[in-house]
Short mmCIF file of C-alpha atoms in Angstrom, two decimals:
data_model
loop_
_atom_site.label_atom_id
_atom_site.label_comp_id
_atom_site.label_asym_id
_atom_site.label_seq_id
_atom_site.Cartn_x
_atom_site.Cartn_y
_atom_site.Cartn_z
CA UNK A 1 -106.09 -153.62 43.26
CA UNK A 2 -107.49 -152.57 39.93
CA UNK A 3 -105.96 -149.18 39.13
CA UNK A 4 -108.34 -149.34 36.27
CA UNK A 5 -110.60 -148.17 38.87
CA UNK A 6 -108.89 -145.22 39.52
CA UNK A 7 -111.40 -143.29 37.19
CA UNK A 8 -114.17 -144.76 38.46
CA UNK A 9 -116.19 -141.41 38.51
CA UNK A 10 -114.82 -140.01 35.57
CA UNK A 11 -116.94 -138.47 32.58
CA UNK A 12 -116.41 -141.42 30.97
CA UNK A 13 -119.33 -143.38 33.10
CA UNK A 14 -121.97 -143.32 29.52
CA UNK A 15 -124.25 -140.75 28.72
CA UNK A 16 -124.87 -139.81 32.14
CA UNK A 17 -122.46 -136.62 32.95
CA UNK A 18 -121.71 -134.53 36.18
CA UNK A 19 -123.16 -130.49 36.12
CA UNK A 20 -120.26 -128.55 37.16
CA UNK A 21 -121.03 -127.59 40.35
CA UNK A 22 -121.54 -131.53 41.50
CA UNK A 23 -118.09 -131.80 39.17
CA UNK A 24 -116.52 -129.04 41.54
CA UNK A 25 -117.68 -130.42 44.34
CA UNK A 26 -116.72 -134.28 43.70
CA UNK A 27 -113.06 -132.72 42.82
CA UNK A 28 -113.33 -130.59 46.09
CA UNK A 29 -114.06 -133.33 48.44
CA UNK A 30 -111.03 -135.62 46.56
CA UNK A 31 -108.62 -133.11 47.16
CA UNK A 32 -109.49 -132.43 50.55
CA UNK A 33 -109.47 -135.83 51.53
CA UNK A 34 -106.05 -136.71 49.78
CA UNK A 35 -104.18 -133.65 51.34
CA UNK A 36 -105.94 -134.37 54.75
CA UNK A 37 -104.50 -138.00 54.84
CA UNK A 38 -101.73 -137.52 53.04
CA UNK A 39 -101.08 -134.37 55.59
CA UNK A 40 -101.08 -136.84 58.63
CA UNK A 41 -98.59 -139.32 56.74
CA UNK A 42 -96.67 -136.59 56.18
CA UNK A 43 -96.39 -135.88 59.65
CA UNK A 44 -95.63 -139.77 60.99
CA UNK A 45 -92.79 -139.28 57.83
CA UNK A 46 -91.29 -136.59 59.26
CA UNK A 47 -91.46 -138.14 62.59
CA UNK A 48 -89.92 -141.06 61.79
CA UNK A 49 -86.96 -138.90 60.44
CA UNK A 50 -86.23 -136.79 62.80
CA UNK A 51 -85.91 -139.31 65.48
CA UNK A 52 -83.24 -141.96 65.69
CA UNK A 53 -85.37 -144.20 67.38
CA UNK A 54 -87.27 -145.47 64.86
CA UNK A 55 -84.62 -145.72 61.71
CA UNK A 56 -83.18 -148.40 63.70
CA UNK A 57 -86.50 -150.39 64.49
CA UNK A 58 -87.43 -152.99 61.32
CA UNK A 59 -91.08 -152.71 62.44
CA UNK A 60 -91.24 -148.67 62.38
CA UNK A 61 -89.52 -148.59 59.08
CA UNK A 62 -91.25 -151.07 57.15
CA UNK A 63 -94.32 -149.03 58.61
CA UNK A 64 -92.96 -145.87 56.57
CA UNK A 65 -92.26 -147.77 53.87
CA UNK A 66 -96.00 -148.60 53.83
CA UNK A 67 -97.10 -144.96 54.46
CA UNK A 68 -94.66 -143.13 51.38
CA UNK A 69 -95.91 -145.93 49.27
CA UNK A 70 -99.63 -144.82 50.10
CA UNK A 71 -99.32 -141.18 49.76
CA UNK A 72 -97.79 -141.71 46.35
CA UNK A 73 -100.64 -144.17 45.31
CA UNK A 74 -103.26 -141.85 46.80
CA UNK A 75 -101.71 -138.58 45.45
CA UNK A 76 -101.99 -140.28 41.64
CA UNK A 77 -105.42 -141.73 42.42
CA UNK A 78 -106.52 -138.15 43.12
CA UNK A 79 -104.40 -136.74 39.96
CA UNK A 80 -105.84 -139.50 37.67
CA UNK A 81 -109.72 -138.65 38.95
CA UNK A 82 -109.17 -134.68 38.43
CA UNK A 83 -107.45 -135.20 35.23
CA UNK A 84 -110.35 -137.30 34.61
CA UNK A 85 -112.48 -134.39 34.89
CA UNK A 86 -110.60 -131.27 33.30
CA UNK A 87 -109.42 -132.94 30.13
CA UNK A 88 -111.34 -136.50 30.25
CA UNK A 89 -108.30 -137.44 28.03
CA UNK A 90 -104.39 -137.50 28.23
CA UNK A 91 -101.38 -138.38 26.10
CA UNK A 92 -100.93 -141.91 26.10
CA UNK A 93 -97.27 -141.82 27.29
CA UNK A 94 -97.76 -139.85 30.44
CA UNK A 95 -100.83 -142.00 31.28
CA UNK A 96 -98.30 -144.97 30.75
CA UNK A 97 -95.98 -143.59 33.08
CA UNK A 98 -98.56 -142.48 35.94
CA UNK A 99 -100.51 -145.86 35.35
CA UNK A 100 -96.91 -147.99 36.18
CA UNK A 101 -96.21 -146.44 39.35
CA UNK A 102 -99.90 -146.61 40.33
CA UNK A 103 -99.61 -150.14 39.45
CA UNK A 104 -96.06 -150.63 41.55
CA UNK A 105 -97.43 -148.51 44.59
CA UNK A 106 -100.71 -150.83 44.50
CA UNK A 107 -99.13 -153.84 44.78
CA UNK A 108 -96.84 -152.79 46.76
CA UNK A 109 -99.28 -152.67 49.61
CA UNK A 110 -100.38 -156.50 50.47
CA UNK A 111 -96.28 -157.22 50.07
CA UNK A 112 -95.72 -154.47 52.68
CA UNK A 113 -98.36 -156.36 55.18
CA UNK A 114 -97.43 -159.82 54.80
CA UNK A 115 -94.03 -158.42 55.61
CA UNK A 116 -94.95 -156.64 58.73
CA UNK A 117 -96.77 -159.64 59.81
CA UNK A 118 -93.72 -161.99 59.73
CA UNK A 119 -91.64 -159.31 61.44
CA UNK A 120 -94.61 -159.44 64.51
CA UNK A 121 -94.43 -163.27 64.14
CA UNK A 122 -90.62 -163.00 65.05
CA UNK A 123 -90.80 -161.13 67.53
CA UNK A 124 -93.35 -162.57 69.46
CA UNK A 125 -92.30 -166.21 68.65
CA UNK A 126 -88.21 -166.02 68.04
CA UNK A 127 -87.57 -163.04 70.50
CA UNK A 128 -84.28 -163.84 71.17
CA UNK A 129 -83.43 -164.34 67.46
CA UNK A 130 -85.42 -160.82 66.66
CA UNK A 131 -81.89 -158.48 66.49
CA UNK A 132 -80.21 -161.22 64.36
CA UNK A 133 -83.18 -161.90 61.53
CA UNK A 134 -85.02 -158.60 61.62
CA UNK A 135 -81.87 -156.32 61.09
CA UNK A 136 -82.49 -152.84 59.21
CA UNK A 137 -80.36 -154.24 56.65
CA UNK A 138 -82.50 -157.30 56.02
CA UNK A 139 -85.27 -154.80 56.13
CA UNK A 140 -84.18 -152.55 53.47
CA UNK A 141 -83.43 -155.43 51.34
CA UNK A 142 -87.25 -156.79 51.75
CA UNK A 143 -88.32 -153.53 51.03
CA UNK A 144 -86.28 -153.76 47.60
CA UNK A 145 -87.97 -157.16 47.02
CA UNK A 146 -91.16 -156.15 47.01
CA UNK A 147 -90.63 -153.63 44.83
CA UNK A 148 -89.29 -156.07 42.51
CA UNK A 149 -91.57 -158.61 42.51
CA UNK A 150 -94.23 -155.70 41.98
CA UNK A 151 -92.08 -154.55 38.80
CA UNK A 152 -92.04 -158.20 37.44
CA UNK A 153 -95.77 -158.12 37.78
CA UNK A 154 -96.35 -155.41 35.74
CA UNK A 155 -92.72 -155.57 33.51
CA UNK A 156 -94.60 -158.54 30.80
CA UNK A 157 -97.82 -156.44 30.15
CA UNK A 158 -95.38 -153.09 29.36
CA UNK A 159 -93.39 -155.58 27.04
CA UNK A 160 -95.99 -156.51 25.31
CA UNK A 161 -97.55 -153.43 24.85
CA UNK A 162 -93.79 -152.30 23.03
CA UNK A 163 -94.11 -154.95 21.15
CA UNK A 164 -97.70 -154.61 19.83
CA UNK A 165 -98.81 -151.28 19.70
CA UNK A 166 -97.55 -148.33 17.16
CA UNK A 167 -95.87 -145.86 17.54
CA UNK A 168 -98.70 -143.19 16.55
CA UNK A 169 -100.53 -145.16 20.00
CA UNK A 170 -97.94 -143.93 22.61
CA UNK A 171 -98.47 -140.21 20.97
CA UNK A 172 -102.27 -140.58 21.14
CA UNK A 173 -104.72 -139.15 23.64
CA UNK A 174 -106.60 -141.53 25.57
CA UNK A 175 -108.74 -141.94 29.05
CA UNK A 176 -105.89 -142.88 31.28
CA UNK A 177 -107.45 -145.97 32.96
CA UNK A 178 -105.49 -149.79 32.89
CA UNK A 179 -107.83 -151.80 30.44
CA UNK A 180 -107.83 -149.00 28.11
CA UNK A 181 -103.84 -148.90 28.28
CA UNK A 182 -102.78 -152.78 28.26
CA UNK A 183 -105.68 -153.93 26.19
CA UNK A 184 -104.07 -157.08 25.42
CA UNK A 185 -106.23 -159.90 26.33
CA UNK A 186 -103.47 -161.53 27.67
CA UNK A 187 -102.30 -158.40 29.99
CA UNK A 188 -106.21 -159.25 31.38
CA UNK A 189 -106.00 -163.15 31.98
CA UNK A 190 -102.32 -162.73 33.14
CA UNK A 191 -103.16 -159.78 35.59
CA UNK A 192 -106.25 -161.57 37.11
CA UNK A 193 -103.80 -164.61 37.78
CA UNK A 194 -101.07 -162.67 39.61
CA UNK A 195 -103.39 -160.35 42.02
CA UNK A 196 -105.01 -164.14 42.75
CA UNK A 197 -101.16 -165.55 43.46
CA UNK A 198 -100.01 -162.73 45.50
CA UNK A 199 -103.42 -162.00 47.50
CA UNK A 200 -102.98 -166.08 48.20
CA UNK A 201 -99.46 -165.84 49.46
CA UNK A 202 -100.45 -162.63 51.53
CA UNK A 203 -103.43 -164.16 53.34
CA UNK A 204 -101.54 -167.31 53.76
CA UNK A 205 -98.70 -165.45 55.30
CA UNK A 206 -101.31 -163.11 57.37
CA UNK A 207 -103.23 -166.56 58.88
CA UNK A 208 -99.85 -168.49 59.38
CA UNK A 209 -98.52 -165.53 61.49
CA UNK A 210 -101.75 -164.42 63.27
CA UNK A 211 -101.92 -168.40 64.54
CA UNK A 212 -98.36 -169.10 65.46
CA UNK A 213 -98.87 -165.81 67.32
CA UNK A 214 -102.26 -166.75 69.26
CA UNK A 215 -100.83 -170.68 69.69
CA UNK A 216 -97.21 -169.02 71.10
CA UNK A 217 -99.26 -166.72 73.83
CA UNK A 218 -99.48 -169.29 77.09
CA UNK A 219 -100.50 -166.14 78.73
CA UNK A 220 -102.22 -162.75 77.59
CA UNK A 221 -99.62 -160.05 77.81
CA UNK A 222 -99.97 -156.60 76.38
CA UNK A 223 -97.47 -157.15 73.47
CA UNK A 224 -99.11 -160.37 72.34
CA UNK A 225 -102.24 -159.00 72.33
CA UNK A 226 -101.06 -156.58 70.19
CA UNK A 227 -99.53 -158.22 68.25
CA UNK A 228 -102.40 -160.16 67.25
CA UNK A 229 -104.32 -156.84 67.10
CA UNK A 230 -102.17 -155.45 64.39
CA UNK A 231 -102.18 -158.52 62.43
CA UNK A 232 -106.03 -158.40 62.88
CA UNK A 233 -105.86 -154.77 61.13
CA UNK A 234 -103.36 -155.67 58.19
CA UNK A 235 -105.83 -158.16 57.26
CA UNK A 236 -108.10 -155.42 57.68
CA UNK A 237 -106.21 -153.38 55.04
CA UNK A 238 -105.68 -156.06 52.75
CA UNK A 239 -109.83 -156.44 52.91
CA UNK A 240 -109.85 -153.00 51.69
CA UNK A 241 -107.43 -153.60 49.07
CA UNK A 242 -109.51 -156.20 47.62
CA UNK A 243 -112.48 -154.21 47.22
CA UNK A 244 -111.41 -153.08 44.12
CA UNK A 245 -112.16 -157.03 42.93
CA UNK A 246 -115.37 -156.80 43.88
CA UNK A 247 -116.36 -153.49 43.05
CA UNK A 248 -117.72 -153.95 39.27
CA UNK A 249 -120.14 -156.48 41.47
CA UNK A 250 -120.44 -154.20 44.27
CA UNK A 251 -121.80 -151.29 41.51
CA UNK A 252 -123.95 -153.29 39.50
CA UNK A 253 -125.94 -154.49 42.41
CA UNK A 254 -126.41 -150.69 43.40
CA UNK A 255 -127.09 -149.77 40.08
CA UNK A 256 -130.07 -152.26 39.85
CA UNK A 257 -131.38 -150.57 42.90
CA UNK A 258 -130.64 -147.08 41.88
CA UNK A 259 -130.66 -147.07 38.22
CA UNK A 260 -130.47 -143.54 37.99
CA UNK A 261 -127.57 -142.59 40.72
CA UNK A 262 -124.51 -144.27 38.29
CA UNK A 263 -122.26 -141.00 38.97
CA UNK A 264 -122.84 -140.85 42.56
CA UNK A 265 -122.84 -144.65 43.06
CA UNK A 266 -118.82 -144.70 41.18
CA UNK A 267 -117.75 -141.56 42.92
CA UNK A 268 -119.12 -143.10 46.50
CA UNK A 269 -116.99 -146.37 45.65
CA UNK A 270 -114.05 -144.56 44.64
CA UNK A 271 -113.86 -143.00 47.54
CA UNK A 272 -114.17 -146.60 49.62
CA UNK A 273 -112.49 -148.27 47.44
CA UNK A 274 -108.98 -145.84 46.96
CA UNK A 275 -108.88 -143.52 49.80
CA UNK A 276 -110.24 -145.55 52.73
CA UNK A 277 -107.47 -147.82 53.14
CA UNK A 278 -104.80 -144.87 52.65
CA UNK A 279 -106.66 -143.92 56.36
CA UNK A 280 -105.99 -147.14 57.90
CA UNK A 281 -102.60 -147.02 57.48
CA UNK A 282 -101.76 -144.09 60.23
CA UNK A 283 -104.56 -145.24 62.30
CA UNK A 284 -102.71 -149.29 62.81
CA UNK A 285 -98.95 -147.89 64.16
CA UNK A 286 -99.97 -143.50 64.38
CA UNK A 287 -102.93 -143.78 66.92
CA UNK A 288 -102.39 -147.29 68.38
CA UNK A 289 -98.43 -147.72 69.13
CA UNK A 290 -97.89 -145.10 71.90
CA UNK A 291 -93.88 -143.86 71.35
CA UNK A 292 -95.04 -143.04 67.90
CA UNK A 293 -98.39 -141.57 68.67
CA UNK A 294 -96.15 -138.44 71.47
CA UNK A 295 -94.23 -137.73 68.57
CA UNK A 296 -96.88 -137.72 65.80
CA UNK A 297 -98.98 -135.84 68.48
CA UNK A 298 -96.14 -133.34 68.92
CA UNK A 299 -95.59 -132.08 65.18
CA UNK A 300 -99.79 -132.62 64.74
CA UNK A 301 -100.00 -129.58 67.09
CA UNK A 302 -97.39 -127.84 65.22
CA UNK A 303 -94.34 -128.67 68.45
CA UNK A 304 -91.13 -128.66 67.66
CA UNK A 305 -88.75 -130.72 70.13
CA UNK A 306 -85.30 -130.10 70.09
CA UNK A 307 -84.46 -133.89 71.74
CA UNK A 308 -83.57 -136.03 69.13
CA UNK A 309 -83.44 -139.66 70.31
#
């Protein structure tokens, strides 16, 4: 969860630079990709508000919540690698501002799966205390919570940064990546530590929930199993979202292969690494859960249904 990483295939990878066709293409294939996704979130979005079906279901909205908060993220990683490209710098005060809500929107993410997780552990374990604890009011304020506790994660490295930089800095021009941003070594040592603390409490949430769930099943219905399926998948996602820890090792072990292929090698992990798990998202609830996969179906094929349930 590095949004440092963002630029990962920028022109700022050393000596070694793109020609412009490869440039045009890299760019072409980002774009596509990011309004191709973000085209089929779009779609479970407007799905999910047309239909009063799912407002009132905890475990559809927290879903959305999940999906707006990955087209945003993917829609600035794809802003952040073309900007990359066409100016290779910015001012330092709009990368600031793009950089925070990358930063918000990333770790948004694992908070958004542990909490889907515990809703599944509810309702498979405490189904008759379901409508009382997962209420969409209770949901909305979790939703507000994690997007607090992802502000105070990012809230002491922006303080510092007020308090240590000049002015002249904020009306510089800069490559808009994190470590060139919040350069303080502390911003480093203290980000390290929290992505460790909450990627702890997420896969400690994610194996609690996935066990009570499997130890709770005497029998193997269809809504345990999937239950247990989609808890399988967050920790899927949340795999994904940790790639970006172990992508400087990831690289350098290519790069000792393929000394020669450093552009291709960051532009092939940037794509892993920041748009892959933006897929997974629609594929867990928009393929797999069947009432939303007839609607999503319906406005995918460009039908409009007059019913609203």
């Amino acid at each position: 969860m590095n949004v440092s990483s963002l630029n990962g295939s920028s022109a700022s990878a050393g000596i070694q630079r793109d020609t412009l066709i490869t440039a045009v293409t890299k760019n072409v294939v980002v774009t596509a990709l990011c309004i191709s996704i973000n085209y089929i979130n779009g779609t479970q979005v407007h799905a999910f508000r047309k239909h009063q079906i799912f407002k009132s279901n905890p475990r559809y909205i927290l879903f959305i919540h999940l999906v707006i908060n990955d087209m945003i993220q993917l829609l600035l990683s794809t802003v952040l690698h073309i900007l990359s490209y066409a100016f290779h710098t910015i001012n330092t005060s709009f990368c600031l501002v793009l950089l925070i809500i990358a930063i918000l929107t990333t770790h948004n993410t694992p908070l958004n799966l542990a909490g889907m997780a515990v809703e599944r552990y509810v309702a498979i374990c405490i189904p008759l205390r379901h409508g009382q604890m997962c209420t969409v009011r209770r949901t909305c304020v979790l939703m507000g919570l994690i997007w607090l506790v992802s502000a105070f994660s990012i809230l002491p490295d922006l303080f510092i940064l007020l308090a240590t930089e000049q002015l002249r800095f904020f009306r510089s021009r800069l490559f808009c990546s994190r470590d060139y941003v919040f350069r303080s070594a502390y911003s480093l040592r203290k980000r390290d530590a929290s992505h460790i603390a909450l990627l702890a409490l997420v896969w400690l949430t994610l194996f609690y929930t996935y066990f009570k769930i499997l130890l709770a099943a005497k029998e193997a219905t269809i809504s345990v199993n999937k239950a247990k399926n989609t808890i399988l998948l967050h920790g899927f996602q949340l795999l994904l979202c940790m790639l970006n820890y172990v992508r400087p090792m990831f690289e350098q072990a290519l790069l000792y292969l393929l000394p020669k292929q450093l552009l291709a090698i960051r532009f092939a992990s940037y794509v892993i690494v920041q748009m892959l798990p933006r897929f997974v998202s629609p594929i867990v609830y928009g393929l797999r859960d069947q009432t939303f996969r007839r609607y999503v179906k319906m406005y995918l094929v460009c039908k409009h249904s007059t019913s609203n349930h």
